[in-house]
Amino acid sequence: LRRLFNRLVAALRRHGPLLVNANKTRISFQARMRFAGVQVQKDALLAGLTLTRPVKDPRFFRVVFYGPRAYGYFFRLTEPRQLDARLRQYLAESYRVGQQEHLR
């Protein structure tokens, strides 16, 4: 899981600087604001990210509508190959949300 976490962080850092905030129950990723996070489980990373639009993708097991400009998407990572091109696109988009580009 450590290798998978490191790959996730590397995928996020490709888009710019970010803070990795760890506390007792989760790790969040922040640019200007928090935009993604993970909870470490025994055999998986439960991850979430924020996007500004509705997305249909079977990897998301839960979607939360936060308001007119924010949706939370939750997914499970168990192996590095799950960090595919489409997920990396969602991560890039979520990083831009963290930079608050949608508000400009």
mmCIF file with all atom_site columns, C-alpha atoms in Angstrom:
data_model
loop_
_atom_site.group_PDB
_atom_site.id
_atom_site.type_symbol
_atom_site.label_atom_id
_atom_site.label_alt_id
_atom_site.label_comp_id
_atom_site.label_asym_id
_atom_site.label_entity_id
_atom_site.label_seq_id
_atom_site.pdbx_PDB_ins_code
_atom_site.Cartn_x
_atom_site.Cartn_y
_atom_site.Cartn_z
_atom_site.occupancy
_atom_site.B_iso_or_equiv
_atom_site.pdbx_formal_charge
_atom_site.auth_seq_id
_atom_site.auth_comp_id
_atom_site.auth_asym_id
_atom_site.auth_atom_id
_atom_site.pdbx_PDB_model_num
ATOM 1   C CA . LEU A 1 1   ? 0.000   0.000  0.000   1.00 0.00 ? 1   LEU A CA 1
ATOM 2   C CA . ARG A 1 2   ? 2.887   2.356  0.653   1.00 0.00 ? 2   ARG A CA 1
ATOM 3   C CA . ARG A 1 3   ? 4.027   2.038  -2.964  1.00 0.00 ? 3   ARG A CA 1
ATOM 4   C CA . LEU A 1 4   ? 0.491   2.682  -4.176  1.00 0.00 ? 4   LEU A CA 1
ATOM 5   C CA . PHE A 1 5   ? 0.192   5.747  -1.919  1.00 0.00 ? 5   PHE A CA 1
ATOM 6   C CA . ASN A 1 6   ? 3.529   7.087  -3.208  1.00 0.00 ? 6   ASN A CA 1
ATOM 7   C CA . ARG A 1 7   ? 2.353   6.658  -6.808  1.00 0.00 ? 7   ARG A CA 1
ATOM 8   C CA . LEU A 1 8   ? -0.860  8.507  -6.026  1.00 0.00 ? 8   LEU A CA 1
ATOM 9   C CA . VAL A 1 9   ? 1.077   11.385 -4.462  1.00 0.00 ? 9   VAL A CA 1
ATOM 10  C CA . ALA A 1 10  ? 3.456   11.477 -7.446  1.00 0.00 ? 10  ALA A CA 1
ATOM 11  C CA . ALA A 1 11  ? 0.479   11.610 -9.840  1.00 0.00 ? 11  ALA A CA 1
ATOM 12  C CA . LEU A 1 12  ? -0.912  14.571 -7.898  1.00 0.00 ? 12  LEU A CA 1
ATOM 13  C CA . ARG A 1 13  ? 2.427   16.408 -7.670  1.00 0.00 ? 13  ARG A CA 1
ATOM 14  C CA . ARG A 1 14  ? 2.737   16.380 -11.478 1.00 0.00 ? 14  ARG A CA 1
ATOM 15  C CA . HIS A 1 15  ? 0.234   19.234 -11.515 1.00 0.00 ? 15  HIS A CA 1
ATOM 16  C CA . GLY A 1 16  ? 1.973   21.489 -9.026  1.00 0.00 ? 16  GLY A CA 1
ATOM 17  C CA . PRO A 1 17  ? 2.822   21.930 -5.377  1.00 0.00 ? 17  PRO A CA 1
ATOM 18  C CA . LEU A 1 18  ? 0.557   20.497 -2.735  1.00 0.00 ? 18  LEU A CA 1
ATOM 19  C CA . LEU A 1 19  ? 0.427   19.922 0.983   1.00 0.00 ? 19  LEU A CA 1
ATOM 20  C CA . VAL A 1 20  ? -0.029  16.410 2.328   1.00 0.00 ? 20  VAL A CA 1
ATOM 21  C CA . ASN A 1 21  ? -1.938  16.681 5.609   1.00 0.00 ? 21  ASN A CA 1
ATOM 22  C CA . ALA A 1 22  ? -1.959  13.521 7.704   1.00 0.00 ? 22  ALA A CA 1
ATOM 23  C CA . ASN A 1 23  ? -4.060  13.003 10.791  1.00 0.00 ? 23  ASN A CA 1
ATOM 24  C CA . LYS A 1 24  ? -5.294  10.023 12.752  1.00 0.00 ? 24  LYS A CA 1
ATOM 25  C CA . THR A 1 25  ? -7.962  8.813  10.311  1.00 0.00 ? 25  THR A CA 1
ATOM 26  C CA . ARG A 1 26  ? -7.115  10.243 6.893   1.00 0.00 ? 26  ARG A CA 1
ATOM 27  C CA . ILE A 1 27  ? -4.601  11.960 4.675   1.00 0.00 ? 27  ILE A CA 1
ATOM 28  C CA . SER A 1 28  ? -5.764  14.951 2.671   1.00 0.00 ? 28  SER A CA 1
ATOM 29  C CA . PHE A 1 29  ? -4.183  16.756 -0.253  1.00 0.00 ? 29  PHE A CA 1
ATOM 30  C CA . GLN A 1 30  ? -4.366  20.514 -0.478  1.00 0.00 ? 30  GLN A CA 1
ATOM 31  C CA . ALA A 1 31  ? -3.412  23.148 -3.032  1.00 0.00 ? 31  ALA A CA 1
ATOM 32  C CA . ARG A 1 32  ? -5.212  26.387 -2.138  1.00 0.00 ? 32  ARG A CA 1
ATOM 33  C CA . MET A 1 33  ? -7.964  24.207 -0.656  1.00 0.00 ? 33  MET A CA 1
ATOM 34  C CA . ARG A 1 34  ? -8.397  20.477 -0.011  1.00 0.00 ? 34  ARG A CA 1
ATOM 35  C CA . PHE A 1 35  ? -9.269  18.597 -3.166  1.00 0.00 ? 35  PHE A CA 1
ATOM 36  C CA . ALA A 1 36  ? -8.558  14.921 -2.474  1.00 0.00 ? 36  ALA A CA 1
ATOM 37  C CA . GLY A 1 37  ? -7.845  12.488 0.317   1.00 0.00 ? 37  GLY A CA 1
ATOM 38  C CA . VAL A 1 38  ? -7.353  8.885  1.350   1.00 0.00 ? 38  VAL A CA 1
ATOM 39  C CA . GLN A 1 39  ? -8.058  6.593  4.242   1.00 0.00 ? 39  GLN A CA 1
ATOM 40  C CA . VAL A 1 40  ? -5.636  3.709  4.651   1.00 0.00 ? 40  VAL A CA 1
ATOM 41  C CA . GLN A 1 41  ? -7.275  0.348  5.196   1.00 0.00 ? 41  GLN A CA 1
ATOM 42  C CA . LYS A 1 42  ? -5.760  -3.078 5.683   1.00 0.00 ? 42  LYS A CA 1
ATOM 43  C CA . ASP A 1 43  ? -5.815  -3.963 1.974   1.00 0.00 ? 43  ASP A CA 1
ATOM 44  C CA . ALA A 1 44  ? -6.762  -0.757 0.142   1.00 0.00 ? 44  ALA A CA 1
ATOM 45  C CA . LEU A 1 45  ? -6.712  2.998  -0.016  1.00 0.00 ? 45  LEU A CA 1
ATOM 46  C CA . LEU A 1 46  ? -10.182 4.489  0.141   1.00 0.00 ? 46  LEU A CA 1
ATOM 47  C CA . ALA A 1 47  ? -9.772  7.658  -1.852  1.00 0.00 ? 47  ALA A CA 1
ATOM 48  C CA . GLY A 1 48  ? -11.880 10.626 -2.722  1.00 0.00 ? 48  GLY A CA 1
ATOM 49  C CA . LEU A 1 49  ? -11.590 13.673 -4.902  1.00 0.00 ? 49  LEU A CA 1
ATOM 50  C CA . THR A 1 50  ? -13.595 16.782 -5.678  1.00 0.00 ? 50  THR A CA 1
ATOM 51  C CA . LEU A 1 51  ? -14.770 17.726 -9.157  1.00 0.00 ? 51  LEU A CA 1
ATOM 52  C CA . THR A 1 52  ? -17.037 20.523 -10.364 1.00 0.00 ? 52  THR A CA 1
ATOM 53  C CA . ARG A 1 53  ? -19.160 18.401 -12.661 1.00 0.00 ? 53  ARG A CA 1
ATOM 54  C CA . PRO A 1 54  ? -21.117 15.169 -12.643 1.00 0.00 ? 54  PRO A CA 1
ATOM 55  C CA . VAL A 1 55  ? -19.157 12.131 -13.834 1.00 0.00 ? 55  VAL A CA 1
ATOM 56  C CA . LYS A 1 56  ? -20.319 8.592  -14.504 1.00 0.00 ? 56  LYS A CA 1
ATOM 57  C CA . ASP A 1 57  ? -17.559 6.072  -14.009 1.00 0.00 ? 57  ASP A CA 1
ATOM 58  C CA . PRO A 1 58  ? -18.008 2.613  -12.484 1.00 0.00 ? 58  PRO A CA 1
ATOM 59  C CA . ARG A 1 59  ? -14.890 3.015  -10.328 1.00 0.00 ? 59  ARG A CA 1
ATOM 60  C CA . PHE A 1 60  ? -16.759 5.560  -8.169  1.00 0.00 ? 60  PHE A CA 1
ATOM 61  C CA . PHE A 1 61  ? -18.737 3.660  -5.556  1.00 0.00 ? 61  PHE A CA 1
ATOM 62  C CA . ARG A 1 62  ? -20.115 6.811  -3.934  1.00 0.00 ? 62  ARG A CA 1
ATOM 63  C CA . VAL A 1 63  ? -20.910 10.304 -5.210  1.00 0.00 ? 63  VAL A CA 1
ATOM 64  C CA . VAL A 1 64  ? -21.802 13.205 -2.919  1.00 0.00 ? 64  VAL A CA 1
ATOM 65  C CA . PHE A 1 65  ? -23.299 16.459 -4.188  1.00 0.00 ? 65  PHE A CA 1
ATOM 66  C CA . TYR A 1 66  ? -21.785 19.264 -2.095  1.00 0.00 ? 66  TYR A CA 1
ATOM 67  C CA . GLY A 1 67  ? -23.396 22.197 -3.880  1.00 0.00 ? 67  GLY A CA 1
ATOM 68  C CA . PRO A 1 68  ? -23.693 23.827 -7.282  1.00 0.00 ? 68  PRO A CA 1
ATOM 69  C CA . ARG A 1 69  ? -19.948 23.602 -7.976  1.00 0.00 ? 69  ARG A CA 1
ATOM 70  C CA . ALA A 1 70  ? -18.749 20.559 -6.091  1.00 0.00 ? 70  ALA A CA 1
ATOM 71  C CA . TYR A 1 71  ? -19.161 16.799 -6.270  1.00 0.00 ? 71  TYR A CA 1
ATOM 72  C CA . GLY A 1 72  ? -17.238 14.313 -4.145  1.00 0.00 ? 72  GLY A CA 1
ATOM 73  C CA . TYR A 1 73  ? -16.249 11.043 -5.808  1.00 0.00 ? 73  TYR A CA 1
ATOM 74  C CA . PHE A 1 74  ? -15.070 8.061  -3.787  1.00 0.00 ? 74  PHE A CA 1
ATOM 75  C CA . PHE A 1 75  ? -13.166 5.047  -5.061  1.00 0.00 ? 75  PHE A CA 1
ATOM 76  C CA . ARG A 1 76  ? -10.991 2.190  -3.856  1.00 0.00 ? 76  ARG A CA 1
ATOM 77  C CA . LEU A 1 77  ? -7.367  1.605  -4.853  1.00 0.00 ? 77  LEU A CA 1
ATOM 78  C CA . THR A 1 78  ? -5.768  -1.792 -4.341  1.00 0.00 ? 78  THR A CA 1
ATOM 79  C CA . GLU A 1 79  ? -3.054  -1.875 -7.022  1.00 0.00 ? 79  GLU A CA 1
ATOM 80  C CA . PRO A 1 80  ? -0.976  0.595  -9.060  1.00 0.00 ? 80  PRO A CA 1
ATOM 81  C CA . ARG A 1 81  ? -2.585  -0.270 -12.412 1.00 0.00 ? 81  ARG A CA 1
ATOM 82  C CA . GLN A 1 82  ? -5.785  1.351  -11.159 1.00 0.00 ? 82  GLN A CA 1
ATOM 83  C CA . LEU A 1 83  ? -4.000  4.705  -11.479 1.00 0.00 ? 83  LEU A CA 1
ATOM 84  C CA . ASP A 1 84  ? -4.763  4.614  -15.193 1.00 0.00 ? 84  ASP A CA 1
ATOM 85  C CA . ALA A 1 85  ? -4.936  7.514  -17.662 1.00 0.00 ? 85  ALA A CA 1
ATOM 86  C CA . ARG A 1 86  ? -8.584  8.289  -16.935 1.00 0.00 ? 86  ARG A CA 1
ATOM 87  C CA . LEU A 1 87  ? -8.049  8.398  -13.165 1.00 0.00 ? 87  LEU A CA 1
ATOM 88  C CA . ARG A 1 88  ? -4.987  10.601 -13.674 1.00 0.00 ? 88  ARG A CA 1
ATOM 89  C CA . GLN A 1 89  ? -7.221  12.967 -15.692 1.00 0.00 ? 89  GLN A CA 1
ATOM 90  C CA . TYR A 1 90  ? -9.674  13.109 -12.783 1.00 0.00 ? 90  TYR A CA 1
ATOM 91  C CA . LEU A 1 91  ? -6.760  13.792 -10.419 1.00 0.00 ? 91  LEU A CA 1
ATOM 92  C CA . ALA A 1 92  ? -5.557  16.637 -12.654 1.00 0.00 ? 92  ALA A CA 1
ATOM 93  C CA . GLU A 1 93  ? -9.048  18.109 -12.756 1.00 0.00 ? 93  GLU A CA 1
ATOM 94  C CA . SER A 1 94  ? -9.370  17.776 -9.002  1.00 0.00 ? 94  SER A CA 1
ATOM 95  C CA . TYR A 1 95  ? -6.012  19.530 -8.524  1.00 0.00 ? 95  TYR A CA 1
ATOM 96  C CA . ARG A 1 96  ? -7.384  22.466 -10.538 1.00 0.00 ? 96  ARG A CA 1
ATOM 97  C CA . VAL A 1 97  ? -10.369 22.504 -8.179  1.00 0.00 ? 97  VAL A CA 1
ATOM 98  C CA . GLY A 1 98  ? -7.879  22.663 -5.319  1.00 0.00 ? 98  GLY A CA 1
ATOM 99  C CA . GLN A 1 99  ? -6.263  25.648 -7.021  1.00 0.00 ? 99  GLN A CA 1
ATOM 100 C CA . GLN A 1 100 ? -9.782  27.167 -7.211  1.00 0.00 ? 100 GLN A CA 1
ATOM 101 C CA . GLU A 1 101 ? -9.445  27.685 -10.959 1.00 0.00 ? 101 GLU A CA 1
ATOM 102 C CA . HIS A 1 102 ? -13.193 27.117 -11.317 1.00 0.00 ? 102 HIS A CA 1
ATOM 103 C CA . LEU A 1 103 ? -13.802 30.346 -9.379  1.00 0.00 ? 103 LEU A CA 1
ATOM 104 C CA . ARG A 1 104 ? -11.782 32.581 -11.696 1.00 0.00 ? 104 ARG A CA 1
#
